[in-house]
């Protein structure tokens, strides 16, 4: 097996975790109506649900929190964060928010009107929902190679420039208040976007007078992929690469719960003063005063430190190496995954692994439930439960091209032995893949249904020893 860098830290505090027995796990998943969002954290052994807000902060971040200034307005913590954001991202204006979806909400409230279209490589769920909630239509133009899990491409998160240009010409730039790109491309397997593609996307938006915003949740990982894979960047630091990325954009949104390595926090930044004033008014109504944005001063200080630490090369080498290690272990078991592995997660092709389960029966959710039942591991479905949607004009259901299960690695949390356990659990689960049932919805909200959905197995009696406790009907 290839060498992967060891952790560039040592552990000085631990949190106990417990593996419930099989009967207890069955009872827990029934109580949760087969939705892993509804499980209690204490019922999880290894939690790979998300890397958002679940990472371990450093001693420097904890120390910075003790210096947090809790003044309502003009806190020192705000100005310390301002200095870091200006240095890394370079935008003229920024506003802190309590997390990324708040930044997306503010951007959508300011710019999206009913009937507008917002292109991106692939919108993730909260950004997608915020656009839809304002009556807009999020559209995706990731390259075709992204839909071939076994194909190696160094930058599968890239935007298809020709498709983007054709769409802008067909729709008209007046119906596109801003364009986006997500780095790394979470819904597409955590795949990076090249600097060349970012540059061309920027030029395309500018040609048509469309403001360009970056969803920057995992900007540091994307910068490191550029350093490793793109010619001309091997000798540049992640910080230098990041500055070059954001110089191409008019603004950004970010959940700092990812590459800010904090438990809560985010921000929105831009160069346009009029947009900033509008965004500031939205923030005042919904988040708080512009120098705290719904966060405590200690959170602002932790974010300022975390954004710096996320760009350290030793950390990034470990971060990508840990993900590559898990991918290699699954590959040994012939588990189909998106190749190459991304930065923050490994994505398993549940549709290929469970061909007997049709998309409308959520094969990704089926696999996620079985991994919990087998070994107390929580993962998340990135497939039809989260991303199937009716086509705006016809109402016909549109299904995603891939049915995935994401194994997101919290930063600085799990060790190699934890990942070995995950691989072993996968092996036991796929050994009985033909017995894994599909699921049906018994409750679903209109937007972001995966968060609160209730489901039941279609072959319940053959699957578990007791009947479902799920309640409610559509």
Coordinates of C-alpha atoms in Angstrom, one line a residue:
X1 CA 0.0 0.0 0.0
X2 CA 1.2 3.5 -0.8
X3 CA 2.8 5.6 2.0
X4 CA 0.5 8.2 3.6
X5 CA 1.8 10.9 5.9
X6 CA 1.3 10.4 9.6
X7 CA -0.8 12.8 11.6
X8 CA 1.2 16.1 12.1
X9 CA -0.1 16.3 15.7
X10 CA -0.4 14.2 18.9
X11 CA -3.5 13.7 21.0
X12 CA -3.8 15.4 24.4
X13 CA -7.6 14.9 25.0
X14 CA -9.9 12.1 24.1
X15 CA -13.7 11.6 23.9
X16 CA -15.1 8.1 24.6
X17 CA -17.2 6.4 22.0
X18 CA -19.3 3.2 22.4
X19 CA -20.4 0.6 19.9
X20 CA -24.0 -0.5 20.7
X21 CA -24.9 -4.1 20.1
X22 CA -26.9 -5.1 17.0
X23 CA -30.3 -5.1 18.8
X24 CA -29.7 -1.6 20.1
X25 CA -28.7 -0.4 16.7
X26 CA -31.8 -1.9 15.1
X27 CA -34.0 -0.2 17.7
X28 CA -32.2 3.1 17.2
X29 CA -32.6 3.2 13.4
X30 CA -36.3 2.3 13.7
X31 CA -36.8 5.2 16.2
X32 CA -35.1 7.4 13.7
X33 CA -37.5 6.3 10.9
X34 CA -34.5 5.0 9.0
X35 CA -33.1 8.6 8.6
X36 CA -29.5 8.8 9.9
X37 CA -30.0 12.6 10.5
X38 CA -32.5 11.6 13.3
X39 CA -30.1 9.2 15.1
X40 CA -28.8 10.4 18.5
X41 CA -25.1 11.1 18.5
X42 CA -24.5 8.7 21.4
X43 CA -25.8 5.8 19.3
X44 CA -23.0 6.3 16.7
X45 CA -19.6 4.6 16.9
X46 CA -17.8 6.1 13.9
X47 CA -19.4 9.2 12.6
X48 CA -18.6 10.0 9.0
X49 CA -21.8 11.8 8.4
X50 CA -20.1 15.2 7.6
X51 CA -16.9 17.1 8.0
X52 CA -18.9 20.2 8.7
X53 CA -18.3 21.5 12.2
X54 CA -17.2 18.1 13.4
X55 CA -13.4 18.6 13.3
X56 CA -11.1 18.9 16.3
X57 CA -9.8 22.4 17.0
X58 CA -6.1 22.9 17.8
X59 CA -4.6 24.2 21.0
X60 CA -4.0 27.6 19.3
X61 CA -7.7 27.8 18.4
X62 CA -8.8 27.0 22.0
X63 CA -6.3 29.5 23.3
X64 CA -7.6 32.1 20.9
X65 CA -11.2 31.5 22.2
X66 CA -10.1 32.7 25.6
X67 CA -9.2 36.0 24.1
X68 CA -12.6 36.3 22.4
X69 CA -14.0 39.9 22.8
X70 CA -17.7 39.6 23.4
X71 CA -18.5 43.3 22.8
X72 CA -21.7 43.7 20.8
X73 CA -20.2 46.0 18.3
X74 CA -16.6 46.6 17.1
X75 CA -15.1 43.6 19.0
X76 CA -11.4 43.0 18.7
X77 CA -12.2 39.5 17.6
X78 CA -13.9 40.9 14.4
X79 CA -10.9 42.9 13.4
X80 CA -8.5 39.9 14.0
X81 CA -10.7 37.9 11.6
X82 CA -10.9 40.8 9.2
X83 CA -7.1 40.8 8.9
X84 CA -7.0 37.1 8.1
X85 CA -9.8 37.2 5.5
X86 CA -8.3 40.2 3.7
X87 CA -4.9 38.4 3.6
X88 CA -6.2 35.1 2.3
X89 CA -9.2 36.1 0.1
X90 CA -8.5 39.7 -0.7
X91 CA -12.1 41.0 -1.0
X92 CA -13.0 44.6 -0.2
X93 CA -15.9 43.7 2.1
X94 CA -17.0 40.8 4.3
X95 CA -19.7 39.9 6.8
X96 CA -19.5 37.1 9.3
X97 CA -22.4 34.6 9.5
X98 CA -23.3 31.8 11.8
X99 CA -22.6 29.2 9.0
X100 CA -22.5 28.8 5.2
X101 CA -26.2 28.5 4.6
X102 CA -26.7 31.9 6.2
X103 CA -24.3 33.4 3.8
X104 CA -26.1 31.7 0.9
X105 CA -29.4 32.9 2.2
X106 CA -28.2 36.5 2.3
X107 CA -26.7 36.3 -1.2
X108 CA -30.0 34.8 -2.6
X109 CA -32.1 37.3 -0.8
X110 CA -30.1 40.2 -2.3
X111 CA -29.9 38.9 -5.9
X112 CA -32.3 36.0 -6.8
X113 CA -35.7 36.8 -8.2
X114 CA -38.4 34.3 -9.3
X115 CA -37.4 32.8 -12.6
X116 CA -33.7 33.6 -12.3
X117 CA -31.1 30.9 -13.1
X118 CA -27.9 30.3 -11.1
X119 CA -25.3 28.1 -12.9
X120 CA -22.5 26.3 -11.1
X121 CA -20.5 23.1 -11.5
X122 CA -22.7 21.4 -9.0
X123 CA -24.8 23.2 -6.3
X124 CA -24.8 21.5 -2.9
X125 CA -28.0 21.1 -0.9
X126 CA -28.2 24.3 1.1
X127 CA -27.2 26.6 -1.7
X128 CA -29.6 24.7 -4.0
X129 CA -32.4 25.1 -1.5
X130 CA -31.8 28.8 -0.8
X131 CA -32.0 29.6 -4.6
X132 CA -35.2 27.5 -5.0
X133 CA -36.7 29.2 -1.9
X134 CA -36.4 32.5 -3.7
X135 CA -38.1 31.2 -6.8
X136 CA -34.8 30.7 -8.7
X137 CA -33.5 27.7 -10.6
X138 CA -30.1 26.2 -9.8
X139 CA -28.4 24.6 -12.8
X140 CA -25.3 22.4 -12.9
X141 CA -22.7 22.2 -15.7
X142 CA -20.0 20.0 -14.3
X143 CA -17.8 18.2 -17.0
X144 CA -19.1 14.9 -18.3
X145 CA -16.1 13.1 -16.8
X146 CA -17.5 13.7 -13.4
X147 CA -20.2 11.2 -14.0
X148 CA -17.8 8.4 -14.8
X149 CA -16.7 7.1 -11.3
X150 CA -13.9 4.9 -12.5
X151 CA -12.3 7.4 -14.9
X152 CA -9.2 9.1 -13.6
X153 CA -9.3 12.9 -14.2
X154 CA -7.3 15.2 -12.0
X155 CA -10.0 17.9 -11.9
X156 CA -13.4 16.3 -12.1
X157 CA -15.0 19.3 -10.4
X158 CA -14.4 21.5 -13.5
X159 CA -17.2 23.4 -15.1
X160 CA -18.1 22.5 -18.7
X161 CA -17.3 25.8 -20.3
X162 CA -19.1 25.2 -23.6
X163 CA -22.3 24.1 -21.8
X164 CA -22.1 27.2 -19.6
X165 CA -21.6 29.5 -22.6
X166 CA -24.5 27.9 -24.5
X167 CA -26.8 28.2 -21.5
X168 CA -26.0 31.9 -20.9
X169 CA -26.6 32.6 -24.6
X170 CA -29.9 30.7 -24.6
X171 CA -31.2 32.0 -21.3
X172 CA -29.8 35.5 -21.6
X173 CA -27.5 37.1 -19.0
X174 CA -30.4 39.3 -17.6
X175 CA -31.9 36.1 -16.1
X176 CA -28.6 35.2 -14.4
X177 CA -27.9 37.5 -11.5
X178 CA -24.7 35.7 -10.6
X179 CA -22.8 32.6 -11.4
X180 CA -21.1 30.2 -9.0
X181 CA -18.6 27.4 -8.7
X182 CA -18.0 25.1 -5.8
X183 CA -14.5 24.2 -4.6
X184 CA -14.1 21.4 -4.0
X185 CA -17.2 20.0 -5.8
X186 CA -18.9 18.2 -2.8
X187 CA -21.9 16.7 -4.6
X188 CA -19.7 15.4 -7.3
X189 CA -17.3 13.4 -5.1
X190 CA -15.3 16.1 -3.4
X191 CA -13.4 16.7 -6.6
X192 CA -11.2 19.7 -7.2
X193 CA -11.4 22.5 -9.8
X194 CA -8.3 23.5 -11.7
X195 CA -6.9 27.0 -11.8
X196 CA -7.2 26.9 -15.6
X197 CA -10.9 26.1 -15.3
X198 CA -11.5 28.7 -12.7
X199 CA -9.8 31.3 -14.8
X200 CA -11.9 30.4 -17.9
X201 CA -15.1 30.4 -15.8
X202 CA -14.3 33.8 -14.5
X203 CA -13.6 35.1 -18.0
X204 CA -16.9 33.7 -19.3
X205 CA -19.0 35.3 -16.5
X206 CA -17.2 38.6 -17.0
X207 CA -17.7 38.5 -20.8
X208 CA -21.5 38.4 -20.2
X209 CA -21.4 40.8 -17.2
X210 CA -22.4 38.2 -14.7
X211 CA -20.9 38.5 -11.2
X212 CA -18.9 35.4 -10.2
X213 CA -19.2 33.9 -6.7
X214 CA -17.2 31.0 -5.3
X215 CA -18.7 28.5 -2.8
X216 CA -15.4 28.2 -0.9
X217 CA -16.1 25.6 1.8
X218 CA -13.0 23.5 1.0
X219 CA -10.8 26.1 -0.7
X220 CA -7.6 24.9 1.1
X221 CA -8.1 21.3 -0.1
X222 CA -8.7 22.6 -3.6
X223 CA -5.6 24.8 -3.5
X224 CA -3.5 21.8 -2.4
X225 CA -4.9 19.6 -5.2
X226 CA -3.9 22.4 -7.7
X227 CA -0.4 22.3 -6.2
X228 CA -0.1 18.5 -6.6
X229 CA -1.8 18.1 -9.9
X230 CA -1.7 21.2 -12.1
X231 CA 1.5 22.2 -14.0
X232 CA 3.2 25.3 -12.9
X233 CA 2.0 25.2 -9.3
X234 CA 4.3 22.7 -7.5
X235 CA 6.5 25.4 -6.1
X236 CA 3.6 27.7 -4.9
X237 CA 2.2 27.6 -1.4
X238 CA -1.5 26.9 -0.8
X239 CA -1.8 30.5 0.4
X240 CA -0.4 31.8 -2.9
X241 CA -2.7 29.5 -4.8
X242 CA -5.7 30.6 -2.8
X243 CA -5.0 34.3 -3.4
X244 CA -4.8 33.6 -7.1
X245 CA -8.2 31.7 -7.0
X246 CA -10.1 34.4 -5.3
X247 CA -8.6 37.2 -7.3
X248 CA -10.7 35.8 -10.2
X249 CA -14.0 36.2 -8.4
X250 CA -16.4 39.0 -7.4
X251 CA -17.3 37.4 -4.1
X252 CA -17.6 34.2 -2.1
X253 CA -19.7 32.4 0.5
X254 CA -18.1 30.0 2.9
X255 CA -19.0 27.6 5.7
X256 CA -15.9 27.9 7.9
X257 CA -17.1 24.7 9.5
X258 CA -15.1 22.9 6.8
X259 CA -11.8 24.5 5.9
X260 CA -12.0 27.0 8.8
X261 CA -11.8 24.0 11.1
X262 CA -14.4 25.4 13.5
X263 CA -17.5 24.0 15.0
X264 CA -19.6 27.0 13.9
X265 CA -19.1 30.0 11.6
X266 CA -19.0 31.3 8.1
X267 CA -19.0 34.5 6.1
X268 CA -19.9 36.2 2.8
X269 CA -17.4 38.5 1.0
X270 CA -17.6 40.7 -2.1
X271 CA -16.0 43.6 -3.9
X272 CA -19.2 45.5 -4.8
X273 CA -20.0 48.2 -2.2
X274 CA -23.7 48.5 -3.1
X275 CA -24.2 44.7 -2.7
X276 CA -22.3 44.8 0.6
X277 CA -24.7 47.5 1.9
X278 CA -27.7 45.4 0.8
X279 CA -26.2 42.3 2.3
X280 CA -25.4 44.1 5.6
X281 CA -29.1 45.1 5.9
X282 CA -30.1 41.4 5.4
X283 CA -27.5 40.4 8.0
X284 CA -28.8 42.9 10.5
X285 CA -32.3 41.5 10.2
X286 CA -31.5 37.8 10.3
X287 CA -28.0 37.3 11.9
X288 CA -26.9 40.1 14.1
X289 CA -24.7 43.2 14.1
X290 CA -22.2 43.2 11.2
X291 CA -19.2 42.8 13.4
X292 CA -20.4 39.5 15.0
X293 CA -23.0 38.1 12.5
X294 CA -24.7 35.7 14.8
X295 CA -21.4 34.4 16.4
X296 CA -19.7 34.9 19.7
X297 CA -16.4 36.8 19.7
X298 CA -14.6 33.6 20.6
X299 CA -16.0 31.9 17.5
X300 CA -14.6 34.7 15.3
X301 CA -11.1 34.2 16.9
X302 CA -11.2 30.4 16.4
X303 CA -12.1 31.0 12.8
X304 CA -9.2 33.4 12.3
X305 CA -6.8 30.8 13.5
X306 CA -8.4 27.9 11.7
X307 CA -8.3 29.5 8.3
X308 CA -4.6 29.8 8.7
X309 CA -4.1 26.3 9.9
X310 CA -6.1 24.9 7.0
X311 CA -3.5 26.2 4.6
X312 CA -0.5 24.5 6.3
X313 CA 1.1 22.0 3.9
X314 CA 1.9 19.4 6.6
X315 CA -1.8 19.4 7.6
X316 CA -3.0 19.2 4.0
X317 CA -0.7 16.3 3.2
X318 CA -2.0 14.4 6.1
X319 CA -5.6 15.4 5.3
X320 CA -5.6 14.2 1.7
X321 CA -3.4 11.2 2.7
X322 CA -5.9 10.0 5.3
X323 CA -8.7 10.1 2.7
X324 CA -6.5 8.3 0.2
X325 CA -5.8 5.6 2.8
X326 CA -9.5 4.9 3.3
X327 CA -10.1 4.8 -0.5
X328 CA -7.2 2.3 -0.9
X329 CA -8.7 0.0 1.8
X330 CA -12.1 0.1 0.1
X331 CA -10.5 -0.5 -3.3
X332 CA -8.8 -3.7 -1.9
X333 CA -12.3 -4.9 -1.1
X334 CA -13.5 -4.1 -4.6
X335 CA -15.9 -1.5 -3.3
X336 CA -16.8 0.9 -6.2
X337 CA -15.8 4.4 -5.4
X338 CA -15.4 7.7 -7.2
X339 CA -11.9 7.9 -8.6
X340 CA -9.6 9.6 -7.7
X341 CA -10.5 10.0 -4.1
X342 CA -11.4 13.6 -3.0
X343 CA -10.0 15.7 -0.2
X344 CA -12.6 15.5 2.5
X345 CA -14.4 12.3 1.8
X346 CA -14.6 9.0 -0.1
X347 CA -17.7 8.5 -2.2
X348 CA -19.0 5.0 -2.7
X349 CA -21.1 4.2 -5.8
X350 CA -24.1 2.7 -4.2
X351 CA -26.0 2.5 -7.4
X352 CA -23.4 0.1 -8.8
X353 CA -23.0 -1.7 -5.6
X354 CA -26.7 -2.3 -5.2
X355 CA -28.0 -2.7 -8.8
X356 CA -31.2 -4.5 -7.6
X357 CA -32.4 -1.3 -5.9
X358 CA -33.9 1.3 -8.4
X359 CA -33.2 5.0 -7.9
X360 CA -36.7 5.7 -6.6
X361 CA -36.0 3.3 -3.7
X362 CA -32.8 5.2 -2.7
X363 CA -29.9 2.8 -3.0
X364 CA -27.6 5.3 -1.2
X365 CA -29.9 5.5 1.8
X366 CA -30.1 1.7 1.8
X367 CA -26.4 1.3 2.0
X368 CA -26.1 4.0 4.7
X369 CA -28.7 2.2 6.9
X370 CA -26.9 -1.1 6.5
X371 CA -23.5 0.3 7.4
X372 CA -25.1 1.6 10.6
X373 CA -26.7 -1.7 11.4
X374 CA -23.6 -3.6 10.7
X375 CA -21.1 -1.5 12.6
X376 CA -22.5 1.6 14.1
X377 CA -21.1 3.8 11.3
X378 CA -23.0 6.9 10.2
X379 CA -22.6 8.0 6.6
X380 CA -24.7 10.2 4.4
X381 CA -26.6 9.6 1.1
X382 CA -25.7 11.8 -1.8
X383 CA -28.2 10.6 -4.3
X384 CA -31.9 10.6 -5.1
X385 CA -33.1 11.2 -1.5
X386 CA -31.2 14.5 -1.4
X387 CA -31.0 15.6 -5.0
X388 CA -33.9 14.1 -7.0
X389 CA -36.3 17.0 -8.0
X390 CA -39.1 17.8 -10.3
X391 CA -38.2 19.4 -13.6
X392 CA -39.6 23.0 -13.4
X393 CA -41.5 23.0 -16.7
X394 CA -42.9 19.4 -16.8
X395 CA -42.9 18.4 -13.2
X396 CA -41.2 15.1 -14.2
X397 CA -38.8 13.7 -11.5
X398 CA -35.2 14.2 -12.4
X399 CA -32.8 11.8 -10.8
X400 CA -29.0 12.5 -10.2
X401 CA -26.6 10.6 -12.5
X402 CA -24.9 8.9 -9.5
X403 CA -26.3 7.3 -6.4
X404 CA -23.5 7.9 -3.8
X405 CA -22.7 7.3 -0.1
X406 CA -20.3 9.9 1.3
X407 CA -17.8 8.9 4.0
X408 CA -16.7 12.4 5.2
X409 CA -13.7 12.5 7.5
X410 CA -13.8 15.0 10.3
X411 CA -10.5 16.9 10.5
X412 CA -8.0 15.6 13.1
X413 CA -10.5 13.3 14.7
X414 CA -10.1 9.6 13.6
X415 CA -7.0 7.4 13.5
X416 CA -5.9 4.8 11.0
X417 CA -7.4 2.0 13.1
X418 CA -10.8 3.7 13.0
X419 CA -10.6 3.7 9.2
X420 CA -9.5 0.0 9.2
X421 CA -12.7 -0.7 11.1
X422 CA -14.8 1.2 8.6
X423 CA -13.3 -0.9 5.8
X424 CA -13.9 -4.1 7.7
X425 CA -17.6 -3.1 8.2
X426 CA -17.9 -2.4 4.5
X427 CA -16.6 -5.9 3.8
X428 CA -19.2 -7.5 6.0
X429 CA -22.0 -5.4 4.6
X430 CA -21.3 -6.0 0.9
X431 CA -21.0 -9.8 1.6
X432 CA -24.8 -9.8 1.9
X433 CA -25.6 -7.0 -0.5
X434 CA -28.4 -9.0 -2.3
X435 CA -30.4 -8.9 1.0
X436 CA -30.3 -5.2 1.4
X437 CA -33.8 -3.6 0.8
X438 CA -34.8 -0.4 -0.9
X439 CA -36.8 2.2 1.0
X440 CA -39.9 4.3 0.5
X441 CA -40.8 7.7 1.8
X442 CA -43.6 8.1 4.3
X443 CA -42.9 11.7 5.0
X444 CA -41.0 14.4 3.1
X445 CA -40.7 18.2 3.3
X446 CA -40.8 20.2 0.1
X447 CA -37.2 21.4 0.3
X448 CA -34.1 19.6 1.7
X449 CA -36.3 16.6 2.5
X450 CA -33.3 14.4 3.4
X451 CA -32.9 16.3 6.7
X452 CA -36.3 15.4 8.1
X453 CA -37.6 12.6 5.9
X454 CA -39.1 9.5 7.3
X455 CA -38.7 6.2 5.5
X456 CA -39.4 2.5 5.8
X457 CA -37.8 -0.6 4.2
X458 CA -39.8 -2.1 1.4
X459 CA -38.9 -5.6 2.4
X460 CA -39.3 -4.9 6.1
X461 CA -40.2 -8.4 7.4
X462 CA -37.3 -10.0 5.7
X463 CA -34.9 -7.3 6.8
X464 CA -35.4 -6.8 10.5
X465 CA -36.8 -8.9 13.3
X466 CA -39.4 -6.3 14.4
X467 CA -41.9 -4.2 12.6
X468 CA -41.3 -0.5 11.8
X469 CA -42.1 2.1 14.3
X470 CA -42.3 4.8 11.6
X471 CA -45.3 7.0 11.7
X472 CA -47.1 9.3 9.3
X473 CA -47.9 9.2 5.7
X474 CA -47.4 11.5 2.7

